[in-house]
mmCIF file with all atom_site columns, C-alpha atoms in Angstrom:
data_model
loop_
_atom_site.group_PDB
_atom_site.id
_atom_site.type_symbol
_atom_site.label_atom_id
_atom_site.label_alt_id
_atom_site.label_comp_id
_atom_site.label_asym_id
_atom_site.label_entity_id
_atom_site.label_seq_id
_atom_site.pdbx_PDB_ins_code
_atom_site.Cartn_x
_atom_site.Cartn_y
_atom_site.Cartn_z
_atom_site.occupancy
_atom_site.B_iso_or_equiv
_atom_site.pdbx_formal_charge
_atom_site.auth_seq_id
_atom_site.auth_comp_id
_atom_site.auth_asym_id
_atom_site.auth_atom_id
_atom_site.pdbx_PDB_model_num
ATOM 1   C CA . UNK L 1 1   ? -120.816 69.673 -69.673  1.00 0.00 ? 1220 UNK L CA 1
ATOM 2   C CA . UNK L 1 2   ? -123.780 71.997 -69.105  1.00 0.00 ? 1221 UNK L CA 1
ATOM 3   C CA . UNK L 1 3   ? -126.667 72.321 -71.908  1.00 0.00 ? 1222 UNK L CA 1
ATOM 4   C CA . UNK L 1 4   ? -128.834 75.088 -72.279  1.00 0.00 ? 1223 UNK L CA 1
ATOM 5   C CA . UNK L 1 5   ? -131.599 74.830 -75.003  1.00 0.00 ? 1224 UNK L CA 1
ATOM 6   C CA . UNK L 1 6   ? -132.163 77.993 -77.114  1.00 0.00 ? 1225 UNK L CA 1
ATOM 7   C CA . UNK L 1 7   ? -135.376 76.874 -79.027  1.00 0.00 ? 1226 UNK L CA 1
ATOM 8   C CA . UNK L 1 8   ? -136.026 74.880 -81.964  1.00 0.00 ? 1227 UNK L CA 1
ATOM 9   C CA . UNK L 1 9   ? -132.835 73.401 -82.985  1.00 0.00 ? 1228 UNK L CA 1
ATOM 10  C CA . UNK L 1 10  ? -130.661 75.750 -81.142  1.00 0.00 ? 1229 UNK L CA 1
ATOM 11  C CA . UNK L 1 11  ? -128.200 74.937 -78.082  1.00 0.00 ? 1230 UNK L CA 1
ATOM 12  C CA . UNK L 1 12  ? -125.611 76.254 -76.047  1.00 0.00 ? 1231 UNK L CA 1
ATOM 13  C CA . UNK L 1 13  ? -123.310 73.490 -74.378  1.00 0.00 ? 1232 UNK L CA 1
ATOM 14  C CA . UNK L 1 14  ? -120.588 74.850 -71.946  1.00 0.00 ? 1233 UNK L CA 1
ATOM 15  C CA . UNK L 1 15  ? -117.489 72.681 -71.677  1.00 0.00 ? 1234 UNK L CA 1
ATOM 16  C CA . UNK L 1 16  ? -114.393 73.123 -69.245  1.00 0.00 ? 1235 UNK L CA 1
ATOM 17  C CA . UNK L 1 17  ? -112.962 75.515 -71.746  1.00 0.00 ? 1236 UNK L CA 1
ATOM 18  C CA . UNK L 1 18  ? -115.546 76.542 -74.372  1.00 0.00 ? 1237 UNK L CA 1
ATOM 19  C CA . UNK L 1 19  ? -118.956 77.749 -75.046  1.00 0.00 ? 1238 UNK L CA 1
ATOM 20  C CA . UNK L 1 20  ? -120.269 75.583 -77.967  1.00 0.00 ? 1239 UNK L CA 1
ATOM 21  C CA . UNK L 1 21  ? -123.526 77.136 -79.829  1.00 0.00 ? 1240 UNK L CA 1
ATOM 22  C CA . UNK L 1 22  ? -125.349 75.404 -82.296  1.00 0.00 ? 1241 UNK L CA 1
ATOM 23  C CA . UNK L 1 23  ? -128.199 76.760 -84.631  1.00 0.00 ? 1242 UNK L CA 1
ATOM 24  C CA . UNK L 1 24  ? -128.779 79.728 -82.567  1.00 0.00 ? 1243 UNK L CA 1
ATOM 25  C CA . UNK L 1 25  ? -131.773 81.624 -83.901  1.00 0.00 ? 1244 UNK L CA 1
ATOM 26  C CA . UNK L 1 26  ? -133.466 82.903 -80.608  1.00 0.00 ? 1245 UNK L CA 1
ATOM 27  C CA . UNK L 1 27  ? -133.580 82.331 -77.036  1.00 0.00 ? 1246 UNK L CA 1
ATOM 28  C CA . UNK L 1 28  ? -131.197 83.284 -74.093  1.00 0.00 ? 1247 UNK L CA 1
ATOM 29  C CA . UNK L 1 29  ? -127.584 82.282 -74.030  1.00 0.00 ? 1248 UNK L CA 1
ATOM 30  C CA . UNK L 1 30  ? -126.115 81.821 -70.596  1.00 0.00 ? 1249 UNK L CA 1
ATOM 31  C CA . UNK L 1 31  ? -125.196 85.133 -68.629  1.00 0.00 ? 1250 UNK L CA 1
ATOM 32  C CA . UNK L 1 32  ? -121.705 83.426 -68.036  1.00 0.00 ? 1251 UNK L CA 1
ATOM 33  C CA . UNK L 1 33  ? -120.750 83.416 -71.615  1.00 0.00 ? 1252 UNK L CA 1
ATOM 34  C CA . UNK L 1 34  ? -120.755 87.224 -71.606  1.00 0.00 ? 1253 UNK L CA 1
ATOM 35  C CA . UNK L 1 35  ? -118.249 87.361 -68.560  1.00 0.00 ? 1254 UNK L CA 1
ATOM 36  C CA . UNK L 1 36  ? -116.147 84.191 -69.062  1.00 0.00 ? 1255 UNK L CA 1
ATOM 37  C CA . UNK L 1 37  ? -112.693 84.072 -70.735  1.00 0.00 ? 1256 UNK L CA 1
ATOM 38  C CA . UNK L 1 38  ? -113.536 80.697 -72.388  1.00 0.00 ? 1257 UNK L CA 1
ATOM 39  C CA . UNK L 1 39  ? -113.590 80.786 -76.054  1.00 0.00 ? 1258 UNK L CA 1
ATOM 40  C CA . UNK L 1 40  ? -116.828 80.647 -77.939  1.00 0.00 ? 1259 UNK L CA 1
ATOM 41  C CA . UNK L 1 41  ? -117.623 78.573 -80.998  1.00 0.00 ? 1260 UNK L CA 1
ATOM 42  C CA . UNK L 1 42  ? -120.702 79.157 -83.100  1.00 0.00 ? 1261 UNK L CA 1
ATOM 43  C CA . UNK L 1 43  ? -121.815 76.524 -85.381  1.00 0.00 ? 1262 UNK L CA 1
ATOM 44  C CA . UNK L 1 44  ? -124.271 76.944 -88.074  1.00 0.00 ? 1263 UNK L CA 1
ATOM 45  C CA . UNK L 1 45  ? -125.328 73.784 -89.851  1.00 0.00 ? 1264 UNK L CA 1
ATOM 46  C CA . UNK L 1 46  ? -126.959 75.160 -92.992  1.00 0.00 ? 1265 UNK L CA 1
ATOM 47  C CA . UNK L 1 47  ? -128.966 78.160 -94.315  1.00 0.00 ? 1266 UNK L CA 1
ATOM 48  C CA . UNK L 1 48  ? -132.744 77.549 -93.540  1.00 0.00 ? 1267 UNK L CA 1
ATOM 49  C CA . UNK L 1 49  ? -134.144 80.371 -91.539  1.00 0.00 ? 1268 UNK L CA 1
ATOM 50  C CA . UNK L 1 50  ? -135.073 78.044 -88.760  1.00 0.00 ? 1269 UNK L CA 1
ATOM 51  C CA . UNK L 1 51  ? -131.395 77.167 -88.286  1.00 0.00 ? 1270 UNK L CA 1
ATOM 52  C CA . UNK L 1 52  ? -129.434 80.417 -89.477  1.00 0.00 ? 1271 UNK L CA 1
ATOM 53  C CA . UNK L 1 53  ? -130.033 84.443 -88.575  1.00 0.00 ? 1272 UNK L CA 1
ATOM 54  C CA . UNK L 1 54  ? -127.418 86.622 -89.691  1.00 0.00 ? 1273 UNK L CA 1
ATOM 55  C CA . UNK L 1 55  ? -127.795 88.357 -86.316  1.00 0.00 ? 1274 UNK L CA 1
ATOM 56  C CA . UNK L 1 56  ? -125.722 85.771 -84.809  1.00 0.00 ? 1275 UNK L CA 1
ATOM 57  C CA . UNK L 1 57  ? -122.650 87.607 -86.090  1.00 0.00 ? 1276 UNK L CA 1
ATOM 58  C CA . UNK L 1 58  ? -123.478 90.413 -83.608  1.00 0.00 ? 1277 UNK L CA 1
ATOM 59  C CA . UNK L 1 59  ? -122.371 88.314 -80.801  1.00 0.00 ? 1278 UNK L CA 1
ATOM 60  C CA . UNK L 1 60  ? -119.009 89.663 -81.584  1.00 0.00 ? 1279 UNK L CA 1
ATOM 61  C CA . UNK L 1 61  ? -120.306 92.921 -80.436  1.00 0.00 ? 1280 UNK L CA 1
ATOM 62  C CA . UNK L 1 62  ? -120.437 91.498 -76.817  1.00 0.00 ? 1281 UNK L CA 1
ATOM 63  C CA . UNK L 1 63  ? -117.813 88.529 -76.664  1.00 0.00 ? 1282 UNK L CA 1
ATOM 64  C CA . UNK L 1 64  ? -114.255 89.105 -78.003  1.00 0.00 ? 1283 UNK L CA 1
ATOM 65  C CA . UNK L 1 65  ? -113.298 85.446 -78.783  1.00 0.00 ? 1284 UNK L CA 1
ATOM 66  C CA . UNK L 1 66  ? -115.795 83.894 -80.929  1.00 0.00 ? 1285 UNK L CA 1
ATOM 67  C CA . UNK L 1 67  ? -115.005 81.602 -83.914  1.00 0.00 ? 1286 UNK L CA 1
ATOM 68  C CA . UNK L 1 68  ? -117.771 80.770 -86.471  1.00 0.00 ? 1287 UNK L CA 1
ATOM 69  C CA . UNK L 1 69  ? -117.872 77.422 -88.120  1.00 0.00 ? 1288 UNK L CA 1
ATOM 70  C CA . UNK L 1 70  ? -120.712 77.533 -90.812  1.00 0.00 ? 1289 UNK L CA 1
ATOM 71  C CA . UNK L 1 71  ? -121.678 75.732 -93.889  1.00 0.00 ? 1290 UNK L CA 1
ATOM 72  C CA . UNK L 1 72  ? -120.837 76.268 -97.293  1.00 0.00 ? 1291 UNK L CA 1
ATOM 73  C CA . UNK L 1 73  ? -124.587 77.111 -98.233  1.00 0.00 ? 1292 UNK L CA 1
ATOM 74  C CA . UNK L 1 74  ? -124.773 79.463 -95.243  1.00 0.00 ? 1293 UNK L CA 1
ATOM 75  C CA . UNK L 1 75  ? -121.800 81.260 -96.566  1.00 0.00 ? 1294 UNK L CA 1
ATOM 76  C CA . UNK L 1 76  ? -123.298 81.487 -99.966  1.00 0.00 ? 1295 UNK L CA 1
ATOM 77  C CA . UNK L 1 77  ? -126.354 83.138 -98.523  1.00 0.00 ? 1296 UNK L CA 1
ATOM 78  C CA . UNK L 1 78  ? -124.536 85.447 -96.424  1.00 0.00 ? 1297 UNK L CA 1
ATOM 79  C CA . UNK L 1 79  ? -122.660 86.674 -99.767  1.00 0.00 ? 1298 UNK L CA 1
ATOM 80  C CA . UNK L 1 80  ? -126.220 86.857 -101.525 1.00 0.00 ? 1299 UNK L CA 1
ATOM 81  C CA . UNK L 1 81  ? -127.330 88.918 -98.449  1.00 0.00 ? 1300 UNK L CA 1
ATOM 82  C CA . UNK L 1 82  ? -124.310 91.175 -98.951  1.00 0.00 ? 1301 UNK L CA 1
ATOM 83  C CA . UNK L 1 83  ? -122.819 90.058 -95.516  1.00 0.00 ? 1302 UNK L CA 1
ATOM 84  C CA . UNK L 1 84  ? -119.021 90.437 -95.374  1.00 0.00 ? 1303 UNK L CA 1
ATOM 85  C CA . UNK L 1 85  ? -118.332 87.407 -93.252  1.00 0.00 ? 1304 UNK L CA 1
ATOM 86  C CA . UNK L 1 86  ? -114.577 87.780 -93.800  1.00 0.00 ? 1305 UNK L CA 1
ATOM 87  C CA . UNK L 1 87  ? -114.724 90.685 -91.037  1.00 0.00 ? 1306 UNK L CA 1
ATOM 88  C CA . UNK L 1 88  ? -115.166 87.636 -88.753  1.00 0.00 ? 1307 UNK L CA 1
ATOM 89  C CA . UNK L 1 89  ? -112.888 84.625 -87.700  1.00 0.00 ? 1308 UNK L CA 1
ATOM 90  C CA . UNK L 1 90  ? -114.936 82.234 -89.560  1.00 0.00 ? 1309 UNK L CA 1
ATOM 91  C CA . UNK L 1 91  ? -114.069 78.507 -90.890  1.00 0.00 ? 1310 UNK L CA 1
ATOM 92  C CA . UNK L 1 92  ? -116.565 77.444 -93.944  1.00 0.00 ? 1311 UNK L CA 1
ATOM 93  C CA . UNK L 1 93  ? -116.780 73.731 -94.033  1.00 0.00 ? 1312 UNK L CA 1
ATOM 94  C CA . UNK L 1 94  ? -118.708 71.251 -96.350  1.00 0.00 ? 1313 UNK L CA 1
ATOM 95  C CA . UNK L 1 95  ? -119.388 67.634 -95.941  1.00 0.00 ? 1314 UNK L CA 1
ATOM 96  C CA . UNK L 1 96  ? -116.899 65.024 -94.848  1.00 0.00 ? 1315 UNK L CA 1
ATOM 97  C CA . UNK L 1 97  ? -114.386 67.425 -93.470  1.00 0.00 ? 1316 UNK L CA 1
ATOM 98  C CA . UNK L 1 98  ? -112.012 67.683 -90.437  1.00 0.00 ? 1317 UNK L CA 1
ATOM 99  C CA . UNK L 1 99  ? -110.588 70.671 -88.656  1.00 0.00 ? 1318 UNK L CA 1
ATOM 100 C CA . UNK L 1 100 ? -108.801 70.956 -85.462  1.00 0.00 ? 1319 UNK L CA 1
ATOM 101 C CA . UNK L 1 101 ? -108.358 73.876 -83.458  1.00 0.00 ? 1320 UNK L CA 1
ATOM 102 C CA . UNK L 1 102 ? -107.929 74.806 -79.406  1.00 0.00 ? 1321 UNK L CA 1
ATOM 103 C CA . UNK L 1 103 ? -107.714 71.075 -78.515  1.00 0.00 ? 1322 UNK L CA 1
ATOM 104 C CA . UNK L 1 104 ? -111.055 70.770 -80.328  1.00 0.00 ? 1323 UNK L CA 1
ATOM 105 C CA . UNK L 1 105 ? -111.796 68.382 -83.524  1.00 0.00 ? 1324 UNK L CA 1
ATOM 106 C CA . UNK L 1 106 ? -114.704 69.117 -85.581  1.00 0.00 ? 1325 UNK L CA 1
ATOM 107 C CA . UNK L 1 107 ? -115.914 66.492 -88.131  1.00 0.00 ? 1326 UNK L CA 1
ATOM 108 C CA . UNK L 1 108 ? -118.729 67.130 -90.603  1.00 0.00 ? 1327 UNK L CA 1
ATOM 109 C CA . UNK L 1 109 ? -121.385 64.829 -92.163  1.00 0.00 ? 1328 UNK L CA 1
ATOM 110 C CA . UNK L 1 110 ? -123.571 65.481 -95.164  1.00 0.00 ? 1329 UNK L CA 1
ATOM 111 C CA . UNK L 1 111 ? -127.030 66.319 -94.346  1.00 0.00 ? 1330 UNK L CA 1
ATOM 112 C CA . UNK L 1 112 ? -130.080 64.422 -96.028  1.00 0.00 ? 1331 UNK L CA 1
ATOM 113 C CA . UNK L 1 113 ? -131.497 68.275 -96.671  1.00 0.00 ? 1332 UNK L CA 1
ATOM 114 C CA . UNK L 1 114 ? -128.893 71.191 -96.683  1.00 0.00 ? 1333 UNK L CA 1
ATOM 115 C CA . UNK L 1 115 ? -125.669 71.838 -95.167  1.00 0.00 ? 1334 UNK L CA 1
ATOM 116 C CA . UNK L 1 116 ? -123.904 69.486 -92.379  1.00 0.00 ? 1335 UNK L CA 1
ATOM 117 C CA . UNK L 1 117 ? -124.098 67.745 -89.217  1.00 0.00 ? 1336 UNK L CA 1
ATOM 118 C CA . UNK L 1 118 ? -121.188 68.408 -86.812  1.00 0.00 ? 1337 UNK L CA 1
ATOM 119 C CA . UNK L 1 119 ? -119.242 66.074 -84.716  1.00 0.00 ? 1338 UNK L CA 1
ATOM 120 C CA . UNK L 1 120 ? -117.362 67.944 -81.891  1.00 0.00 ? 1339 UNK L CA 1
ATOM 121 C CA . UNK L 1 121 ? -114.695 66.227 -79.739  1.00 0.00 ? 1340 UNK L CA 1
ATOM 122 C CA . UNK L 1 122 ? -113.245 67.850 -76.899  1.00 0.00 ? 1341 UNK L CA 1
ATOM 123 C CA . UNK L 1 123 ? -111.407 67.092 -73.468  1.00 0.00 ? 1342 UNK L CA 1
ATOM 124 C CA . UNK L 1 124 ? -114.884 66.778 -72.061  1.00 0.00 ? 1343 UNK L CA 1
ATOM 125 C CA . UNK L 1 125 ? -116.333 64.398 -74.348  1.00 0.00 ? 1344 UNK L CA 1
ATOM 126 C CA . UNK L 1 126 ? -118.085 64.144 -77.932  1.00 0.00 ? 1345 UNK L CA 1
ATOM 127 C CA . UNK L 1 127 ? -120.927 66.200 -78.851  1.00 0.00 ? 1346 UNK L CA 1
ATOM 128 C CA . UNK L 1 128 ? -123.147 65.457 -82.159  1.00 0.00 ? 1347 UNK L CA 1
ATOM 129 C CA . UNK L 1 129 ? -125.500 68.066 -83.598  1.00 0.00 ? 1348 UNK L CA 1
ATOM 130 C CA . UNK L 1 130 ? -127.698 66.746 -86.650  1.00 0.00 ? 1349 UNK L CA 1
ATOM 131 C CA . UNK L 1 131 ? -128.714 70.015 -88.103  1.00 0.00 ? 1350 UNK L CA 1
ATOM 132 C CA . UNK L 1 132 ? -131.216 68.482 -90.551  1.00 0.00 ? 1351 UNK L CA 1
ATOM 133 C CA . UNK L 1 133 ? -129.325 65.274 -91.164  1.00 0.00 ? 1352 UNK L CA 1
ATOM 134 C CA . UNK L 1 134 ? -132.372 62.918 -90.449  1.00 0.00 ? 1353 UNK L CA 1
ATOM 135 C CA . UNK L 1 135 ? -134.570 60.180 -92.329  1.00 0.00 ? 1354 UNK L CA 1
ATOM 136 C CA . UNK L 1 136 ? -136.981 62.508 -94.023  1.00 0.00 ? 1355 UNK L CA 1
ATOM 137 C CA . UNK L 1 137 ? -139.864 60.138 -94.790  1.00 0.00 ? 1356 UNK L CA 1
ATOM 138 C CA . UNK L 1 138 ? -142.783 62.293 -95.771  1.00 0.00 ? 1357 UNK L CA 1
ATOM 139 C CA . UNK L 1 139 ? -146.286 61.271 -96.083  1.00 0.00 ? 1358 UNK L CA 1
ATOM 140 C CA . UNK L 1 140 ? -147.450 61.780 -99.603  1.00 0.00 ? 1359 UNK L CA 1
ATOM 141 C CA . UNK L 1 141 ? -144.050 61.879 -100.997 1.00 0.00 ? 1360 UNK L CA 1
ATOM 142 C CA . UNK L 1 142 ? -142.926 59.758 -103.909 1.00 0.00 ? 1361 UNK L CA 1
ATOM 143 C CA . UNK L 1 143 ? -141.958 56.429 -102.622 1.00 0.00 ? 1362 UNK L CA 1
ATOM 144 C CA . UNK L 1 144 ? -138.800 56.363 -104.740 1.00 0.00 ? 1363 UNK L CA 1
ATOM 145 C CA . UNK L 1 145 ? -137.524 59.784 -103.144 1.00 0.00 ? 1364 UNK L CA 1
ATOM 146 C CA . UNK L 1 146 ? -138.450 58.544 -99.457  1.00 0.00 ? 1365 UNK L CA 1
ATOM 147 C CA . UNK L 1 147 ? -136.560 55.167 -100.238 1.00 0.00 ? 1366 UNK L CA 1
ATOM 148 C CA . UNK L 1 148 ? -133.434 57.337 -101.622 1.00 0.00 ? 1367 UNK L CA 1
ATOM 149 C CA . UNK L 1 149 ? -133.648 59.235 -98.440  1.00 0.00 ? 1368 UNK L CA 1
ATOM 150 C CA . UNK L 1 150 ? -133.612 56.187 -96.366  1.00 0.00 ? 1369 UNK L CA 1
ATOM 151 C CA . UNK L 1 151 ? -130.585 55.174 -98.061  1.00 0.00 ? 1370 UNK L CA 1
ATOM 152 C CA . UNK L 1 152 ? -128.722 58.611 -97.675  1.00 0.00 ? 1371 UNK L CA 1
ATOM 153 C CA . UNK L 1 153 ? -129.603 58.685 -94.188  1.00 0.00 ? 1372 UNK L CA 1
ATOM 154 C CA . UNK L 1 154 ? -128.260 55.230 -93.457  1.00 0.00 ? 1373 UNK L CA 1
ATOM 155 C CA . UNK L 1 155 ? -125.230 55.732 -95.200  1.00 0.00 ? 1374 UNK L CA 1
ATOM 156 C CA . UNK L 1 156 ? -124.239 58.981 -93.272  1.00 0.00 ? 1375 UNK L CA 1
ATOM 157 C CA . UNK L 1 157 ? -124.898 57.320 -89.972  1.00 0.00 ? 1376 UNK L CA 1
ATOM 158 C CA . UNK L 1 158 ? -122.975 54.395 -90.937  1.00 0.00 ? 1377 UNK L CA 1
ATOM 159 C CA . UNK L 1 159 ? -119.963 56.505 -90.810  1.00 0.00 ? 1378 UNK L CA 1
ATOM 160 C CA . UNK L 1 160 ? -120.312 56.845 -86.976  1.00 0.00 ? 1379 UNK L CA 1
ATOM 161 C CA . UNK L 1 161 ? -120.382 53.089 -86.604  1.00 0.00 ? 1380 UNK L CA 1
ATOM 162 C CA . UNK L 1 162 ? -117.988 52.504 -83.582  1.00 0.00 ? 1381 UNK L CA 1
ATOM 163 C CA . UNK L 1 163 ? -118.005 56.059 -82.209  1.00 0.00 ? 1382 UNK L CA 1
ATOM 164 C CA . UNK L 1 164 ? -119.228 56.915 -78.706  1.00 0.00 ? 1383 UNK L CA 1
ATOM 165 C CA . UNK L 1 165 ? -121.238 60.019 -78.389  1.00 0.00 ? 1384 UNK L CA 1
ATOM 166 C CA . UNK L 1 166 ? -121.925 61.879 -74.970  1.00 0.00 ? 1385 UNK L CA 1
ATOM 167 C CA . UNK L 1 167 ? -124.427 64.242 -76.090  1.00 0.00 ? 1386 UNK L CA 1
ATOM 168 C CA . UNK L 1 168 ? -126.366 63.897 -79.196  1.00 0.00 ? 1387 UNK L CA 1
ATOM 169 C CA . UNK L 1 169 ? -128.971 66.627 -80.487  1.00 0.00 ? 1388 UNK L CA 1
ATOM 170 C CA . UNK L 1 170 ? -131.306 64.841 -83.004  1.00 0.00 ? 1389 UNK L CA 1
ATOM 171 C CA . UNK L 1 171 ? -134.705 65.663 -84.878  1.00 0.00 ? 1390 UNK L CA 1
ATOM 172 C CA . UNK L 1 172 ? -137.837 64.473 -83.793  1.00 0.00 ? 1391 UNK L CA 1
ATOM 173 C CA . UNK L 1 173 ? -140.278 66.265 -86.306  1.00 0.00 ? 1392 UNK L CA 1
ATOM 174 C CA . UNK L 1 174 ? -143.942 65.571 -85.925  1.00 0.00 ? 1393 UNK L CA 1
ATOM 175 C CA . UNK L 1 175 ? -144.873 66.910 -89.191  1.00 0.00 ? 1394 UNK L CA 1
ATOM 176 C CA . UNK L 1 176 ? -143.568 63.254 -90.408  1.00 0.00 ? 1395 UNK L CA 1
ATOM 177 C CA . UNK L 1 177 ? -146.699 61.889 -88.904  1.00 0.00 ? 1396 UNK L CA 1
ATOM 178 C CA . UNK L 1 178 ? -146.209 58.308 -88.338  1.00 0.00 ? 1397 UNK L CA 1
ATOM 179 C CA . UNK L 1 179 ? -142.502 58.285 -89.616  1.00 0.00 ? 1398 UNK L CA 1
ATOM 180 C CA . UNK L 1 180 ? -141.478 60.881 -86.958  1.00 0.00 ? 1399 UNK L CA 1
ATOM 181 C CA . UNK L 1 181 ? -139.545 58.343 -85.215  1.00 0.00 ? 1400 UNK L CA 1
ATOM 182 C CA . UNK L 1 182 ? -137.527 56.870 -87.824  1.00 0.00 ? 1401 UNK L CA 1
ATOM 183 C CA . UNK L 1 183 ? -134.457 59.064 -87.780  1.00 0.00 ? 1402 UNK L CA 1
ATOM 184 C CA . UNK L 1 184 ? -133.931 59.049 -84.123  1.00 0.00 ? 1403 UNK L CA 1
ATOM 185 C CA . UNK L 1 185 ? -134.732 55.172 -83.839  1.00 0.00 ? 1404 UNK L CA 1
ATOM 186 C CA . UNK L 1 186 ? -132.188 54.215 -86.482  1.00 0.00 ? 1405 UNK L CA 1
ATOM 187 C CA . UNK L 1 187 ? -129.524 56.759 -84.863  1.00 0.00 ? 1406 UNK L CA 1
ATOM 188 C CA . UNK L 1 188 ? -130.022 55.007 -81.381  1.00 0.00 ? 1407 UNK L CA 1
ATOM 189 C CA . UNK L 1 189 ? -130.023 51.541 -82.746  1.00 0.00 ? 1408 UNK L CA 1
ATOM 190 C CA . UNK L 1 190 ? -126.642 52.283 -84.487  1.00 0.00 ? 1409 UNK L CA 1
ATOM 191 C CA . UNK L 1 191 ? -124.711 54.485 -82.582  1.00 0.00 ? 1410 UNK L CA 1
ATOM 192 C CA . UNK L 1 192 ? -123.476 54.675 -78.844  1.00 0.00 ? 1411 UNK L CA 1
ATOM 193 C CA . UNK L 1 193 ? -125.034 57.539 -77.405  1.00 0.00 ? 1412 UNK L CA 1
ATOM 194 C CA . UNK L 1 194 ? -125.196 58.737 -73.574  1.00 0.00 ? 1413 UNK L CA 1
ATOM 195 C CA . UNK L 1 195 ? -127.641 61.734 -73.538  1.00 0.00 ? 1414 UNK L CA 1
ATOM 196 C CA . UNK L 1 196 ? -130.006 62.424 -76.592  1.00 0.00 ? 1415 UNK L CA 1
ATOM 197 C CA . UNK L 1 197 ? -131.696 66.025 -76.795  1.00 0.00 ? 1416 UNK L CA 1
ATOM 198 C CA . UNK L 1 198 ? -134.407 65.952 -79.267  1.00 0.00 ? 1417 UNK L CA 1
ATOM 199 C CA . UNK L 1 199 ? -134.959 69.161 -81.289  1.00 0.00 ? 1418 UNK L CA 1
ATOM 200 C CA . UNK L 1 200 ? -136.632 70.379 -84.323  1.00 0.00 ? 1419 UNK L CA 1
ATOM 201 C CA . UNK L 1 201 ? -140.105 69.499 -82.833  1.00 0.00 ? 1420 UNK L CA 1
ATOM 202 C CA . UNK L 1 202 ? -141.408 72.905 -83.731  1.00 0.00 ? 1421 UNK L CA 1
ATOM 203 C CA . UNK L 1 203 ? -144.340 73.803 -81.437  1.00 0.00 ? 1422 UNK L CA 1
ATOM 204 C CA . UNK L 1 204 ? -145.119 69.973 -80.150  1.00 0.00 ? 1423 UNK L CA 1
ATOM 205 C CA . UNK L 1 205 ? -142.830 69.211 -77.581  1.00 0.00 ? 1424 UNK L CA 1
ATOM 206 C CA . UNK L 1 206 ? -145.251 66.148 -76.705  1.00 0.00 ? 1425 UNK L CA 1
ATOM 207 C CA . UNK L 1 207 ? -143.692 64.462 -79.387  1.00 0.00 ? 1426 UNK L CA 1
ATOM 208 C CA . UNK L 1 208 ? -140.891 63.493 -77.117  1.00 0.00 ? 1427 UNK L CA 1
ATOM 209 C CA . UNK L 1 209 ? -143.326 62.063 -74.810  1.00 0.00 ? 1428 UNK L CA 1
ATOM 210 C CA . UNK L 1 210 ? -144.671 60.062 -77.783  1.00 0.00 ? 1429 UNK L CA 1
ATOM 211 C CA . UNK L 1 211 ? -141.559 58.643 -78.813  1.00 0.00 ? 1430 UNK L CA 1
ATOM 212 C CA . UNK L 1 212 ? -140.626 57.329 -75.216  1.00 0.00 ? 1431 UNK L CA 1
ATOM 213 C CA . UNK L 1 213 ? -143.968 55.673 -74.859  1.00 0.00 ? 1432 UNK L CA 1
ATOM 214 C CA . UNK L 1 214 ? -143.971 54.372 -78.234  1.00 0.00 ? 1433 UNK L CA 1
ATOM 215 C CA . UNK L 1 215 ? -140.491 53.565 -79.343  1.00 0.00 ? 1434 UNK L CA 1
ATOM 216 C CA . UNK L 1 216 ? -137.971 54.394 -76.631  1.00 0.00 ? 1435 UNK L CA 1
ATOM 217 C CA . UNK L 1 217 ? -138.821 52.151 -73.683  1.00 0.00 ? 1436 UNK L CA 1
ATOM 218 C CA . UNK L 1 218 ? -135.218 50.586 -73.833  1.00 0.00 ? 1437 UNK L CA 1
ATOM 219 C CA . UNK L 1 219 ? -133.427 53.831 -74.371  1.00 0.00 ? 1438 UNK L CA 1
ATOM 220 C CA . UNK L 1 220 ? -135.846 56.277 -72.474  1.00 0.00 ? 1439 UNK L CA 1
ATOM 221 C CA . UNK L 1 221 ? -133.246 56.963 -69.915  1.00 0.00 ? 1440 UNK L CA 1
ATOM 222 C CA . UNK L 1 222 ? -131.162 58.558 -72.586  1.00 0.00 ? 1441 UNK L CA 1
ATOM 223 C CA . UNK L 1 223 ? -133.803 60.875 -73.905  1.00 0.00 ? 1442 UNK L CA 1
ATOM 224 C CA . UNK L 1 224 ? -133.785 64.353 -72.116  1.00 0.00 ? 1443 UNK L CA 1
ATOM 225 C CA . UNK L 1 225 ? -136.743 66.643 -72.040  1.00 0.00 ? 1444 UNK L CA 1
ATOM 226 C CA . UNK L 1 226 ? -135.643 68.730 -69.146  1.00 0.00 ? 1445 UNK L CA 1
ATOM 227 C CA . UNK L 1 227 ? -134.353 71.192 -71.721  1.00 0.00 ? 1446 UNK L CA 1
ATOM 228 C CA . UNK L 1 228 ? -137.820 72.317 -72.328  1.00 0.00 ? 1447 UNK L CA 1
ATOM 229 C CA . UNK L 1 229 ? -138.154 73.634 -68.746  1.00 0.00 ? 1448 UNK L CA 1
ATOM 230 C CA . UNK L 1 230 ? -136.222 76.752 -69.541  1.00 0.00 ? 1449 UNK L CA 1
#
């Protein structure tokens, strides 16, 4: 599978029979996408502006075989903005759902913020995009709130126990200061993952090197930063 980083939490992953786009708000899609006969699947994890831009639907002006898989909160926002998503091939999903199409299986998990995380299984392997499902331990936040966040995150990741994931796109957010590593650390300790692509690091990609240096020594071979070189 070929991974193209699109900025922030956006990725395009080309498989043998599809292009799978996640949380695309900016960046350049692969040129091959526009000339290929492969299906194009566009995933939107939630409605926040750093994960969803309504202009993503304009992709249908350039590519004919596009299907959109969007969270319920994204669909609600589109409706509030008077965007008629019924004009497109759209699947609206909530947490703990499973759908199958064109030899692909999509499973959803409840975010600890808004929307969902996606687990996509296809002939080439298994892809996980966390969206904003993360252990959001914030400095200065009510300790009870942070404790509940920890419980909620661990409960969702427990659902992935025993699964093997080929590509995982996980938040590594420096705004969490000394707690920046907790979500990724717990995920890697509890889920079998081959390749990890950090995301959601805003303008601080150096946080990836920090994680590998401070906490990721045993798993550093899994952590990718080459996607930042585009």
